[in-house]
Coordinates of C-alpha atoms and ligand atoms in Angstrom, one line a residue:
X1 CA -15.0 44.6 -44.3
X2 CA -16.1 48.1 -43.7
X3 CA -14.0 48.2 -40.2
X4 CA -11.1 46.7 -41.6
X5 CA -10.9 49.5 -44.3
X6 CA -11.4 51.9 -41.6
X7 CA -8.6 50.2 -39.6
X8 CA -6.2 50.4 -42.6
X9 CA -7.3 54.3 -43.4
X10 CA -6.7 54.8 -39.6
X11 CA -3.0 53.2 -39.8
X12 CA -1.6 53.9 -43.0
X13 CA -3.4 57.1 -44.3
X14 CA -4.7 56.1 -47.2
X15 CA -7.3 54.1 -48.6
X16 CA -6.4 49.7 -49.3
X17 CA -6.8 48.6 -52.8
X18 CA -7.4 45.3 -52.6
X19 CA -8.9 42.7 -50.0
X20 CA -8.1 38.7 -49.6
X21 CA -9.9 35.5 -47.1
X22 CA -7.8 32.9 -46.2
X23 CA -9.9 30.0 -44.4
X24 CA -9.4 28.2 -41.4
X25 CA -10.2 24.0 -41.9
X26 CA -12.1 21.4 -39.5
X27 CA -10.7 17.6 -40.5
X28 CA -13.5 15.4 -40.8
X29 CA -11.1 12.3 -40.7
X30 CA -7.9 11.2 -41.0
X31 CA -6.0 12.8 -38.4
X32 CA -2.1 12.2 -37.8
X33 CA -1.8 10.5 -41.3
X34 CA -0.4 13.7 -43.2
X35 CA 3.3 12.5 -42.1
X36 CA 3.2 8.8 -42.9
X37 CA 1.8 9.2 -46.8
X38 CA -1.5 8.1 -45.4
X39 CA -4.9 10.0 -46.3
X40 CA -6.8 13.0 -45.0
X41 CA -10.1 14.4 -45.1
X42 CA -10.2 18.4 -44.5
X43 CA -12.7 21.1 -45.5
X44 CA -12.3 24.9 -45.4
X45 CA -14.7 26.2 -43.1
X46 CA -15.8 30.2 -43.2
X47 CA -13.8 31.0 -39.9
X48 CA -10.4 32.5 -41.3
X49 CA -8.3 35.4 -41.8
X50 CA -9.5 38.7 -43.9
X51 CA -6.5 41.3 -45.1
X52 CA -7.2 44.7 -46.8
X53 CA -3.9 45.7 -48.6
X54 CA -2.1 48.4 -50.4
X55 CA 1.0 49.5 -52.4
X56 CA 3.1 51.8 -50.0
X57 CA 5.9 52.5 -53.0
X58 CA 8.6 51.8 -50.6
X59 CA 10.4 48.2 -49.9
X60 CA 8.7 48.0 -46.9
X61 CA 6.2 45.7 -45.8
X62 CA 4.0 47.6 -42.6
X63 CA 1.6 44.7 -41.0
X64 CA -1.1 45.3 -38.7
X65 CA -3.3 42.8 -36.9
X66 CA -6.6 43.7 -35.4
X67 CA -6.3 40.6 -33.3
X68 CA -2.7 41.9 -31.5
X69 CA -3.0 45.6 -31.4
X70 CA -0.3 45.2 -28.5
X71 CA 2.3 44.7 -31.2
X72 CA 1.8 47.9 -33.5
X73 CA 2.8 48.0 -36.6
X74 CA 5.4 45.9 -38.1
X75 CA 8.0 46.8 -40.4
X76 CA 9.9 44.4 -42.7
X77 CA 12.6 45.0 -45.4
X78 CA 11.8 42.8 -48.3
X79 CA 15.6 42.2 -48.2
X80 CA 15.6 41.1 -44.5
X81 CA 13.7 37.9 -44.3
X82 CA 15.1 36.0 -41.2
X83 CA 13.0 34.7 -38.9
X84 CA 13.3 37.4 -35.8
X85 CA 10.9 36.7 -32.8
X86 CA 10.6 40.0 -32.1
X87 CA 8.3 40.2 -35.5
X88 CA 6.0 37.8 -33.7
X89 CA 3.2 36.6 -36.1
X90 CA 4.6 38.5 -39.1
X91 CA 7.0 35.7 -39.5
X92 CA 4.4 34.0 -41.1
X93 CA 4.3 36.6 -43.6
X94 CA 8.1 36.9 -44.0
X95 CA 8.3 33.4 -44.3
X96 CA 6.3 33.2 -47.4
X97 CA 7.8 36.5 -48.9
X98 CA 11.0 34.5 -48.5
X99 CA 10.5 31.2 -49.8
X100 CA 8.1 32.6 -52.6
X101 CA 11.9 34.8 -53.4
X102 CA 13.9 31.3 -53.2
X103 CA 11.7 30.2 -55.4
X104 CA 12.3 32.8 -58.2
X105 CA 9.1 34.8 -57.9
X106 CA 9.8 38.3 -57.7
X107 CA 8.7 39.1 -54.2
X108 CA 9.4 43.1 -54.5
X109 CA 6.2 45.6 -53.9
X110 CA 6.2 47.5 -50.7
X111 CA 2.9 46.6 -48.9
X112 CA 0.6 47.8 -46.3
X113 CA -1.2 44.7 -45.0
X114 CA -4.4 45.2 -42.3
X115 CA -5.4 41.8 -41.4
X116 CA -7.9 40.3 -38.4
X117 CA -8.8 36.4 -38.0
X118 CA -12.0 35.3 -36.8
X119 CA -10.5 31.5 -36.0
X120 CA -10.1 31.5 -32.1
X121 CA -6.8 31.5 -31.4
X122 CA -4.5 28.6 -30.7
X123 CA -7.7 26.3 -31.5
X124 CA -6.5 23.8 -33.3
X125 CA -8.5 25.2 -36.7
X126 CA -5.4 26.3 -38.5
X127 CA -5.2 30.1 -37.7
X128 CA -1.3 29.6 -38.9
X129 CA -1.6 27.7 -42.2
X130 CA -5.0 30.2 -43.3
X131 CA -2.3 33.2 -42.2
X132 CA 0.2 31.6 -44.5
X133 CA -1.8 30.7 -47.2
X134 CA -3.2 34.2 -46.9
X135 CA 0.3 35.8 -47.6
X136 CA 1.1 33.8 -49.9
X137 CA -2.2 35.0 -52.5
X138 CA -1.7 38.5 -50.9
X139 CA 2.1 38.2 -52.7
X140 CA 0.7 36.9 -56.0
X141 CA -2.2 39.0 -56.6
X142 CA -0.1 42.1 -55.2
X143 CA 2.9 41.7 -57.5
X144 CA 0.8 40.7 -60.8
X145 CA 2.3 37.2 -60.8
X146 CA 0.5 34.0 -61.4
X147 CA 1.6 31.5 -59.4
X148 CA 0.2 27.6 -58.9
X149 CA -1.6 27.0 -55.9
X150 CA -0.3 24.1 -55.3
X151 CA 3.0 25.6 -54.8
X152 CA 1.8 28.3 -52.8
X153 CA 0.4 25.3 -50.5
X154 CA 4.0 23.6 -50.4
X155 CA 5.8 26.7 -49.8
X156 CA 3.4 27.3 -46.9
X157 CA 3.8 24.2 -45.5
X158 CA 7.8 24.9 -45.9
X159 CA 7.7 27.8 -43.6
X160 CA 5.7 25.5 -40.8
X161 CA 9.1 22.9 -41.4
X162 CA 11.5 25.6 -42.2
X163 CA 11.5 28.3 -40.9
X164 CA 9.2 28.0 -37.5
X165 CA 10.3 24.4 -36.9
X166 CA 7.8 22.3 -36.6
X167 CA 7.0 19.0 -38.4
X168 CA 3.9 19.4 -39.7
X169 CA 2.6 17.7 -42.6
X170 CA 0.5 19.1 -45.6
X171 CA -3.2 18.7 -44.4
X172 CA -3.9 22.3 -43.2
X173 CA -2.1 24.1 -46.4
X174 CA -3.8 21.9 -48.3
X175 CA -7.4 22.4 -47.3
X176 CA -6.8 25.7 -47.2
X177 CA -5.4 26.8 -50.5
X178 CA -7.4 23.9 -52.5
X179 CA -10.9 24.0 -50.3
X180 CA -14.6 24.6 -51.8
X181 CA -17.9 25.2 -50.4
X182 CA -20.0 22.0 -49.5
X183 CA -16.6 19.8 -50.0
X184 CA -14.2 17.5 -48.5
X185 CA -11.0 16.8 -49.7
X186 CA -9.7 13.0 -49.7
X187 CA -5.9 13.7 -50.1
X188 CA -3.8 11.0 -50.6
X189 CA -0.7 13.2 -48.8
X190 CA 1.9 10.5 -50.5
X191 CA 0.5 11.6 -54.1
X192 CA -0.8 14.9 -53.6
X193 CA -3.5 13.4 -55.7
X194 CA -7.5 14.5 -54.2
X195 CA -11.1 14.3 -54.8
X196 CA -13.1 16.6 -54.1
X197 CA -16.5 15.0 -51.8
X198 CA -19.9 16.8 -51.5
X199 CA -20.4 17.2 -47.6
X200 CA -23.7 15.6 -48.0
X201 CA -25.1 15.2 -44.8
X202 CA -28.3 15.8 -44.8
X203 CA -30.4 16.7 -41.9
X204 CA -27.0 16.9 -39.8
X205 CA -24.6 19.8 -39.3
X206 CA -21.0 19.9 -37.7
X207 CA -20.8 21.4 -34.5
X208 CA -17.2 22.7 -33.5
X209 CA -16.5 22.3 -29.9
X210 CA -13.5 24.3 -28.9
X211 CA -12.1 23.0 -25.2
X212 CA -10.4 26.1 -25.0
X213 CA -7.2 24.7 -23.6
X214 CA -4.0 26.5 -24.1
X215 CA -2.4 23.6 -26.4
X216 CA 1.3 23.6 -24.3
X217 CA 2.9 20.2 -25.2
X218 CA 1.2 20.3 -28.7
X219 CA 4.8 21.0 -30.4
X220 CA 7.2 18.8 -28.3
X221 CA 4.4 16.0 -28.2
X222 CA 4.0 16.4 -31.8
X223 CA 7.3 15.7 -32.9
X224 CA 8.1 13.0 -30.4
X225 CA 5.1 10.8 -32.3
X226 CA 6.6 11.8 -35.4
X227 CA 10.1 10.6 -34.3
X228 CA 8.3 6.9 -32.5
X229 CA 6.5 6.0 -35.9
X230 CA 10.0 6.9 -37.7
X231 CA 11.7 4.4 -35.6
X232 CA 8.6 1.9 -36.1
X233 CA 8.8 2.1 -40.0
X234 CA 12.6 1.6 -39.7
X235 CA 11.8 -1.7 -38.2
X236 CA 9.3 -2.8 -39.8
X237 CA 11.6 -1.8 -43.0
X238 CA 14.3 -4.8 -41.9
X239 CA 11.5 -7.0 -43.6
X240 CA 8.9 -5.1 -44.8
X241 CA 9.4 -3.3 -48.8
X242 CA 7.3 -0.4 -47.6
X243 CA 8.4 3.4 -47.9
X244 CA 5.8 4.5 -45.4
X245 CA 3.5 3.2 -42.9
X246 CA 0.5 4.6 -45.0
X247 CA 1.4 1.4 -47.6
X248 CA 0.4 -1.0 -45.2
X249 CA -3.6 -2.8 -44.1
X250 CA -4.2 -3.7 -41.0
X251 CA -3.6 -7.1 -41.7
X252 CA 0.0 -7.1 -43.1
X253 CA 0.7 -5.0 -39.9
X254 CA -0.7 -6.7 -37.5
X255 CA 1.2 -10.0 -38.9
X256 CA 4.1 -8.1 -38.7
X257 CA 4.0 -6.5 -35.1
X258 CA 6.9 -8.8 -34.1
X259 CA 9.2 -6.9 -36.3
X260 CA 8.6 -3.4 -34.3
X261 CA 8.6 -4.8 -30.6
X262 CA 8.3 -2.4 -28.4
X263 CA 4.0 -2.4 -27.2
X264 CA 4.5 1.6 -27.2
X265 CA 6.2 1.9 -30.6
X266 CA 3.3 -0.6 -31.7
X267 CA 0.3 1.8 -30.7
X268 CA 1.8 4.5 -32.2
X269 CA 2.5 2.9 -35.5
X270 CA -0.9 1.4 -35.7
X271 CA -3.1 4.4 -35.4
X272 CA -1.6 6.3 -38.5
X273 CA -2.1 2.7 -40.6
X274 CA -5.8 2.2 -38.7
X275 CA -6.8 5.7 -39.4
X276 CA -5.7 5.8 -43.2
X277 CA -8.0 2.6 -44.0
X278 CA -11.0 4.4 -41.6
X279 CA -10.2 7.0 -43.7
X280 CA -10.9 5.3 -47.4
X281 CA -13.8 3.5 -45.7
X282 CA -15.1 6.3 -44.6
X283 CA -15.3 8.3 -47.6
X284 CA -17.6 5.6 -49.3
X285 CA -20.0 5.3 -46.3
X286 CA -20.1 9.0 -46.8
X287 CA -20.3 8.9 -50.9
X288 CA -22.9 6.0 -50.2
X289 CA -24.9 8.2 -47.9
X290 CA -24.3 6.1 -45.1
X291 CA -24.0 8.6 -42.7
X292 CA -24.3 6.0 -39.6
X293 CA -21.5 3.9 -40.3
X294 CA -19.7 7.3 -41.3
X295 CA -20.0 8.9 -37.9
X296 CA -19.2 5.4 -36.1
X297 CA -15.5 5.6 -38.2
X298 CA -15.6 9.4 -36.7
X299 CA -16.0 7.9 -32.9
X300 CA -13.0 4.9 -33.6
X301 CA -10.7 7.7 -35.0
X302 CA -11.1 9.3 -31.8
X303 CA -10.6 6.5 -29.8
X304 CA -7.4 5.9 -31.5
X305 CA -5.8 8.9 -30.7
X306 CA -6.6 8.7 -27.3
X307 CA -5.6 5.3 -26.6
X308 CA -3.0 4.7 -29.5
X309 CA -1.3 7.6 -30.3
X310 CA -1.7 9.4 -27.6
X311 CA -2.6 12.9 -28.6
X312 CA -6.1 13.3 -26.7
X313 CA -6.5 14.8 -23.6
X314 CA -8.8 15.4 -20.6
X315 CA -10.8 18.4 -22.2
X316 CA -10.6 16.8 -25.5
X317 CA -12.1 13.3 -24.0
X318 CA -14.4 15.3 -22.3
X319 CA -16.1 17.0 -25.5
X320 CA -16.2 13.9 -27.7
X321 CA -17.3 11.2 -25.2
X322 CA -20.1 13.6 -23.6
X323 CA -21.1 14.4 -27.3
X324 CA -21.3 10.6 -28.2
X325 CA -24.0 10.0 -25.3
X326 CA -26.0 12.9 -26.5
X327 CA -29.4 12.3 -28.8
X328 CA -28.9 12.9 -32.4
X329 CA -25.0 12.9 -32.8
X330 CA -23.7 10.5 -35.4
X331 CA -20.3 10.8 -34.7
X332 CA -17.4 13.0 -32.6
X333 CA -13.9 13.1 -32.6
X334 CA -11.2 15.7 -31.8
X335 CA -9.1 17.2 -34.6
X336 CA -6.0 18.7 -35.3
X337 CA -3.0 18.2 -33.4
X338 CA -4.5 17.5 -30.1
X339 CA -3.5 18.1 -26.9
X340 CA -6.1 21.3 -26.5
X341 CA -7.8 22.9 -30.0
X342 CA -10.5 21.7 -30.7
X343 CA -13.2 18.5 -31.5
X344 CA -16.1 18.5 -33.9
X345 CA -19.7 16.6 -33.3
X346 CA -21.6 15.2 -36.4
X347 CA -25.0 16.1 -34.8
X348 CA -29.0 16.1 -36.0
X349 CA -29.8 20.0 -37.0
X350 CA -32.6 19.8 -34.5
X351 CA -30.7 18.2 -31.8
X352 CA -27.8 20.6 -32.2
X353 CA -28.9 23.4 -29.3
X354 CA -29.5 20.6 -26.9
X355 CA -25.5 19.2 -27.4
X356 CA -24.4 22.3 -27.2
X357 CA -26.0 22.7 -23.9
X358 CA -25.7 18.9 -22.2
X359 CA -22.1 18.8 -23.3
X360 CA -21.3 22.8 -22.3
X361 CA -22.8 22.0 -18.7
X362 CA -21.1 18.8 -18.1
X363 CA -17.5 20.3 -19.6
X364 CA -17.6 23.1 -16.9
X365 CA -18.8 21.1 -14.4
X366 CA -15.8 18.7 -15.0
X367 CA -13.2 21.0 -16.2
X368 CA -14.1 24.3 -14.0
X369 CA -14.2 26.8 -16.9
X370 CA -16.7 27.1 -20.2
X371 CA -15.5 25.8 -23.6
X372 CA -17.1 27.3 -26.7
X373 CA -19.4 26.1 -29.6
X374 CA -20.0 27.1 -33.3
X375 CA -21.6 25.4 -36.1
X376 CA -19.2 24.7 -38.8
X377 CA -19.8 26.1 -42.2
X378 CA -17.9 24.6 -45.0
X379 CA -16.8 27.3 -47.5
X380 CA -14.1 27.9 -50.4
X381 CA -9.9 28.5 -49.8
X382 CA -8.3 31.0 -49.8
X383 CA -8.9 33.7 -52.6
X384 CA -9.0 37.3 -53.2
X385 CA -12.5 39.3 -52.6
Ligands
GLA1 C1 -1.6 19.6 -37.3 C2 -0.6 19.5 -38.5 C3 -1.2 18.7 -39.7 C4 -1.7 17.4 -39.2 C5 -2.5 17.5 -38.0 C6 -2.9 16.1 -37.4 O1 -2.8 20.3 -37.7 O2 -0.4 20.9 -39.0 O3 -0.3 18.6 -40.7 O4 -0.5 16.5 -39.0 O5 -1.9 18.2 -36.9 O6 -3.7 15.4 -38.3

């Protein structure tokens, strides 16, 4: 923290009073569920975003980011919450000032915000959500109000939908704001009910394997699968008395294929049903300590994405089929959003430099330039220090 503080002295003059951590999060499984009321299965890792912070007296809030020194100082009026793209990541921020106003908290102490993220950029591990969640505790804590997490999580997830436009679902906020050390959390993203799972896997660690890939049709592609499994449910609606597709087994929806059609609108629709029952199974291979059968559920959610929903990608393939040929790895998948970010390996602590290595050689080999790889630590959301 000690730069950050000398950052803030440097930039404002005085000396911040108070400093926050808001996490990034891996996804163990359960990707591309959040939308269809299906489950997830995130943890908070240590990677995130730090802030020191003070009370300027002024209705002002002056944001600095170590990570885009380009962009100076930012100043917003508390009263002038738009989204403007000239305020670049600060939108984040004045998105959650704004909503947490809608909402009736009063948003109204002039603050000097210093912050710097140690989640790679644009790598799929949530630097956005852990920024929003991060203002949103910065807000609480800073105007002596007491507000639920859990509608600091929604709120964050409203300025994804909102006010940046894209159709995210709930995972990222969630794991976030509601993370803990050591744990997954099984959300059920229809209920917003979770349990919290002790990451117990023994002599194994997670390795993150970032392809490095600037993530270009992530938003478009995004919301075009959102729009084919809309269109799926619809159909499968005309006979089916389901609200989403995360009601349905694989049984009932194979018997029911007929009803959708089209064979693209079928692959799509099935990997969001698939991956919500991998999901539940899963979790009690994991509870059970079965970590074999746990990590072969982590290799079939990949392969689903890739082939039915159509998220992966070259660099993404790459990482997770190289790291399922290598010695000691249980299971690997990419996560996120796909199209670029990143994928994690389930891999034997011992076995873990040699991946690294096999995997990093054959990724630049194939793909011409080095992707990167850190060992995933699973720590607590978001919270002041
Ligand atoms: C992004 C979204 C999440 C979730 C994942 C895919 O990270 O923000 O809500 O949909 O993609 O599982």
């Amino acid at each position: 923290m000690n730069h950050l503080n000398e950052a803030f002295l440097k930039h404002f003059n005085y000396e911040p009073t108070a400093s926050f951590f808001s996490p990034g999060r891996i996804n163990l499984i359960g990707e591309h569920t959040d939308n269809f009321g299906g489950h997830v299965f995130p943890a908070a890792i240590t990677l995130g975003t730090y802030a020191v912070v003070g009370k300027n007296n002024t209705g002002l809030l002056r944001l600095y980011s170590l990570n885009f020194p380009e962009v100076g100082v930012i100043t917003v009026d508390l009263n002038e919450l738009d989204f403007r793209k000239e305020d670049n990541w600060a939108n984040y921020v004045k998105g959650m000032a704004k909503y947490l106003k809608e909402a009736g908290h009063a948003i109204t102490v002039g603050l000097d915000i210093l912050i710097e993220g140690t989640i790679p950029n644009g790598s799929g591990l949530s630097s956005s959500a852990s920024l929003e969640i991060l203002a949103g505790i910065i807000f609480e804590k800073m105007n002596d109000l007491t507000i639920d997490r859990l509608d600091i999580v929604k709120l964050g997830k409203r300025v994804e939908n909102d006010y940046l436009g894209l159709n995210s679902g709930i995972m990222d906020q969630f794991a976030i704001g509601m993370g803990a050390k050591d744990q997954a959390l099984l959300l059920d993203t229809n209920t917003l009910v979770y349990e919290k799972i002790p990451v117990k896997l023994g002599e194994n660690i997670v390795v993150i394997m970032n392809t490095k890939k600037r993530r270009e049709l992530v938003e478009s592609a995004y919301n075009d699968r959102l729009r084919e499994c809309q269109e799926a449910l619809k159909r499968l609606q005309t006979k089916l008395p389901i609200a989403s597709l995360g009601e349905l087994d694989e049984e009932t929806f194979n018997a029911h294929t007929n009803l959708i059609g089209d064979p693209i609108l079928i692959k799509r629709a099935r990997h969001p049903v698939f991956e919500n029952r991998r999901t539940l199974r899963a979790t009690e291979y994991l509870k059970a300590g079965d970590l074999d059968a746990f990590g072969k559920l982590v290799n079939d959610s990949h392969i689903s994405l890739r082939d039915d929903y159509g998220v992966s990608c070259h660099e993404l393939d790459t990482l997770a089929e190289n790291a399922w040929e290598q010695p000691g790895v249980l299971g690997a998948r990419m996560i996120g959003a796909g199209f670029g970010g990143c994928a994690i390996a389930i891999v034997a602590k011992d076995q873990a430099d040699a991946l690294i290595k096999n995997v990093g050689k054959i990724y630049e080999e194939k793909i011409g330039y080095p992707a990167e790889f850190y060992i995933a630590e699973i720590g607590d959301g978001a919270r002041a220090l």
